[in-house]
Coordinates of C-alpha atoms in Angstrom, one line a residue:
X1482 CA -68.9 196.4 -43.6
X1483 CA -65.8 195.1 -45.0
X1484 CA -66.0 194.9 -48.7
X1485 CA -64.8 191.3 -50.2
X1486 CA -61.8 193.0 -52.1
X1487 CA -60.6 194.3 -48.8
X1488 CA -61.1 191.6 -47.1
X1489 CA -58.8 189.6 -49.6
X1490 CA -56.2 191.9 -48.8
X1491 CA -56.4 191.7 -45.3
X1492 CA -56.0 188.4 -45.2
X1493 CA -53.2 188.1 -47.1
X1494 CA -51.8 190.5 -45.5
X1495 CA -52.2 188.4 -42.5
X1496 CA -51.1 185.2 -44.2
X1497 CA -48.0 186.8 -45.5
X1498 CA -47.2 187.6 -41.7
X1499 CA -47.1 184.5 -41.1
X1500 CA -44.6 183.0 -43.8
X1501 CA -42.1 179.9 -43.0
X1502 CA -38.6 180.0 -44.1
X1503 CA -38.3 176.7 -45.7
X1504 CA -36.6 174.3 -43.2
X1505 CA -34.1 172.8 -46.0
X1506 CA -32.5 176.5 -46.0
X1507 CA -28.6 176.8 -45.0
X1508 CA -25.9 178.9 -45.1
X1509 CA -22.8 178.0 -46.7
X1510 CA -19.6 177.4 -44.4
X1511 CA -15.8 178.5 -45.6
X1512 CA -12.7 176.0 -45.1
X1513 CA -9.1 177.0 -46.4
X1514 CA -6.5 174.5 -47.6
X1515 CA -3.1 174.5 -48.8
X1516 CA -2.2 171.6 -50.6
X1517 CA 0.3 172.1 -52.8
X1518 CA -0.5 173.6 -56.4
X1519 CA -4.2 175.2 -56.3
X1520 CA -5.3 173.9 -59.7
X1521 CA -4.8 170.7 -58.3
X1522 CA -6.5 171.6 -54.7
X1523 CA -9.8 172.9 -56.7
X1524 CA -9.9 170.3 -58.7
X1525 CA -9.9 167.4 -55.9
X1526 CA -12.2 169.7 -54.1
X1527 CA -14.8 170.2 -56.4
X1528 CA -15.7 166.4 -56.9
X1529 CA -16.7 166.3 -53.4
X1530 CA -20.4 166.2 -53.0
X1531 CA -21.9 169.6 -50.8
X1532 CA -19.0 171.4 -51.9
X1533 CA -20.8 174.8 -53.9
X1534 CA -17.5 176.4 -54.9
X1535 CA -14.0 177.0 -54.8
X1536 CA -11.8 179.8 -55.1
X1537 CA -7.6 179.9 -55.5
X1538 CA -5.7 181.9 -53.7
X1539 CA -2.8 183.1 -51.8
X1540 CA -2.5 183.4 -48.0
X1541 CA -0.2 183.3 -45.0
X1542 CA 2.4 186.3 -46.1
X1543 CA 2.9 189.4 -45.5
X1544 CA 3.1 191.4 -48.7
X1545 CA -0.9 192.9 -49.2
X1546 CA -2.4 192.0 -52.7
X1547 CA 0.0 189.0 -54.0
X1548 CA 0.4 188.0 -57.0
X1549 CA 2.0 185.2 -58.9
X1550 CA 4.9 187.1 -59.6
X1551 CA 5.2 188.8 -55.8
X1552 CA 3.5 186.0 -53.5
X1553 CA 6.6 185.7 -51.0
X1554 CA 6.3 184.5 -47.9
X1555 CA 2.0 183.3 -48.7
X1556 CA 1.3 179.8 -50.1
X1557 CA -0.7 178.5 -52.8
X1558 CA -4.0 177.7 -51.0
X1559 CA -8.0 176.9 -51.9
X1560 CA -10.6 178.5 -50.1
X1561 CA -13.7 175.8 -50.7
X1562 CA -17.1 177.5 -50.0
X1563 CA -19.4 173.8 -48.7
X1564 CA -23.2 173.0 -47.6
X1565 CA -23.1 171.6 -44.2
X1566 CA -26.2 169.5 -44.8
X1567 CA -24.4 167.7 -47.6
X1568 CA -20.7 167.2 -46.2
X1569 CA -19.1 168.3 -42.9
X1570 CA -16.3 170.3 -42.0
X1571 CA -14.6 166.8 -40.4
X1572 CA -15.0 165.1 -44.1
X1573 CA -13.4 167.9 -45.8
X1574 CA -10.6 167.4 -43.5
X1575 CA -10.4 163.7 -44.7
X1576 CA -10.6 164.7 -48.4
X1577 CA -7.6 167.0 -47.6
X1578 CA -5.2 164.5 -46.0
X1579 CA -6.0 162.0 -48.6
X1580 CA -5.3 164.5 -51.3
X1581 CA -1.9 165.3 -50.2
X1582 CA 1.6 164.0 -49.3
X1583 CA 2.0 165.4 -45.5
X1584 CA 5.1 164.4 -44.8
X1585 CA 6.8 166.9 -47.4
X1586 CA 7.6 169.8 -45.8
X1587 CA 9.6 171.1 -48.6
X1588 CA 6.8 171.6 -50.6
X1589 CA 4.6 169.2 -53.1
X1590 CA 5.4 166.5 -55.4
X1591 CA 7.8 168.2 -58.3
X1592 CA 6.6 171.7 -57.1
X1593 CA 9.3 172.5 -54.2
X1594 CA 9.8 176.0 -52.0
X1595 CA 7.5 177.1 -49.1
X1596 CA 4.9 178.4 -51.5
X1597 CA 4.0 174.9 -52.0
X1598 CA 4.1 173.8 -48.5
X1599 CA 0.7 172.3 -47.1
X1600 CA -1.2 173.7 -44.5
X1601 CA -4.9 173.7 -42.9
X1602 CA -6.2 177.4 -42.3
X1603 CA -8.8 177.7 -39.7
X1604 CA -12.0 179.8 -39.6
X1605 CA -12.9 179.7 -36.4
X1606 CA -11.9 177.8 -33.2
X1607 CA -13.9 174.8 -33.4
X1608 CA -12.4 173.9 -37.2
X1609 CA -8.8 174.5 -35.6
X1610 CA -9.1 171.9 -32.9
X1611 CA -10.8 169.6 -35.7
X1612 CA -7.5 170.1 -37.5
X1613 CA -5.3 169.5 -34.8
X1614 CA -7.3 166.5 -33.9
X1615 CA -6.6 165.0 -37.4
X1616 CA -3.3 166.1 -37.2
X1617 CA -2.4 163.8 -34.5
X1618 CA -4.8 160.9 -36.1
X1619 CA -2.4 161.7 -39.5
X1620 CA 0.8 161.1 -37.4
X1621 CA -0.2 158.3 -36.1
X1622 CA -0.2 156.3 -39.2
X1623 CA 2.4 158.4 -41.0
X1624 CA 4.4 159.6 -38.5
X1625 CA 6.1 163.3 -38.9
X1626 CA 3.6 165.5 -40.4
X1627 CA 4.9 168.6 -41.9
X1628 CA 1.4 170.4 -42.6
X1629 CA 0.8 173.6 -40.6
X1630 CA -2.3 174.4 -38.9
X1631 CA -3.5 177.9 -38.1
X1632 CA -5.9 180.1 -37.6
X1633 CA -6.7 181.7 -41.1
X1634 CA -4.7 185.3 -42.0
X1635 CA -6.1 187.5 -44.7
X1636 CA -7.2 185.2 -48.1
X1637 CA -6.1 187.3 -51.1
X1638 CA -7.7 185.7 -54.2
X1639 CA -5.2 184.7 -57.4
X1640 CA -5.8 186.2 -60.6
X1641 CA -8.6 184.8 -63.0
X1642 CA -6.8 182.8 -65.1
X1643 CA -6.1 180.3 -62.2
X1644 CA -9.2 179.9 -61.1
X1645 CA -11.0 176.7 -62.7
X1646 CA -7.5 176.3 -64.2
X1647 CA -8.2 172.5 -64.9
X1648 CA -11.5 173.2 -66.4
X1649 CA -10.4 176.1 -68.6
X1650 CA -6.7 174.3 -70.0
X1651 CA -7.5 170.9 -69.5
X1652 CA -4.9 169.3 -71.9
X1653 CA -2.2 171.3 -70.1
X1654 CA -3.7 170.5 -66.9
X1655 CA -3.7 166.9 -67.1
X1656 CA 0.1 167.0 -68.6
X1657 CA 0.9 168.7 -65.4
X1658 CA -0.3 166.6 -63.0
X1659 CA 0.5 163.6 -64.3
X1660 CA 4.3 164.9 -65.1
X1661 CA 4.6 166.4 -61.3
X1662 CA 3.6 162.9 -60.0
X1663 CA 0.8 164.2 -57.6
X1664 CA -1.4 161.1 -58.0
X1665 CA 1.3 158.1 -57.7
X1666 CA 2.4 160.5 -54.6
X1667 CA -0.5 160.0 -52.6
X1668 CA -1.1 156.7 -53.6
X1669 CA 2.4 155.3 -52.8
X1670 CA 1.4 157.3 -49.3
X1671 CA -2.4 156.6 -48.8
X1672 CA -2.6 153.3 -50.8
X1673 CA -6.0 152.0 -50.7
X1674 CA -7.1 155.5 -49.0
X1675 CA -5.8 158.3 -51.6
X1676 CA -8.1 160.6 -52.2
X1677 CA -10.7 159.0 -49.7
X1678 CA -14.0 161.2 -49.9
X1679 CA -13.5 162.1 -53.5
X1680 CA -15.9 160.9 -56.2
X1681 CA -15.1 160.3 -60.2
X1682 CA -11.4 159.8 -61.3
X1683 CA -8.6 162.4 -60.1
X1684 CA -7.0 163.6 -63.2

């Protein structure tokens, strides 16, 4: 006879066996972008809904462990951590070309030199022929297009204090931006369509 306290057990034991993974779970996808100054790529990047994080970084060198000081040959880039089931890979790609100037190929507003050069930084194969798709859709409104697409090198994460720059110096931040001329930028270049995918005010 199977007492009632083991018979508890065993079914829960049999319940548990039997356990769902909720079907709203999802892993988190990783997109990289190069869009001039980082503070400013994070910033833009976190106001877009289904994005979860970002992170500032250097990437593209050849020098292991940049730093500010020492970043030669990488540029300044954003590696954006996003929930699939909220945004897609193809509207980040939109946010991105509506948050830069791709023309420059010299670099980014008032910040000049290859460290400031744009650039889209695949993870896998599918996101770089989504890239090079846009690319093409890019040039055909704007015509040459200076931003590099590739498959993604090494990301070698900047120090703390740039991370959540904007949030953490936000008086200094905003004089910054404003000064460099990043906003009137993309909307002398995007007009009605700067910074397209991005919700709130860009400052």
């Amino acid at each position: 006879m199977i007492r009632p306290a083991a018979l508890v057990a065993a079914l829960a034991a049999t319940a548990s066996s039997f356990a769902i993974t909720p079907s709203f779970a999802q892993d988190t996808q990783t997109a990289i972008f190069a869009g001039g100054c980082f503070w400013c790529v994070e910033s833009d990047f976190d106001h877009v809904d289904g994005v979860t994080s970002t992170v500032s970084g250097y990437i593209g060198g050849t020098n292991e462990n940049p730093t500010y000081q020492n970043h030669s040959g990488h540029v300044e880039a954003v590696r954006v951590t996003y929930d699939p089931s909220k945004v897609s890979y193809d509207e980040l790609l939109t946010v991105f070309w509506h948050s830069i100037d791709p023309t420059d190929g010299g670099g980014q507003f008032c910040d000049r030199g290859h460290s400031y050069t744009t650039a889209i930084f695949a993870t896998d194969q599918e996101q770089l022929q989504k890239a090079k798709a846009t690319k093409a859709d890019v040039e055909k409104q704007l015509g040459s297009v200076a931003t590099e697409i590739a498959m993604a090198p090494t990301f070698w994460e900047a120090e703390g204090y740039h991370q959540d720059y904007y949030l953490k110096n936000p008086v200094k931040y905003k004089f910054y931006r404003t000064g460099c001329g990043r906003n009137k930028t993309v909307e002398r270049v995007w007009g009605d369509d700067a910074f397209k995918g991005i919700k709130d005010a860009i400052g």
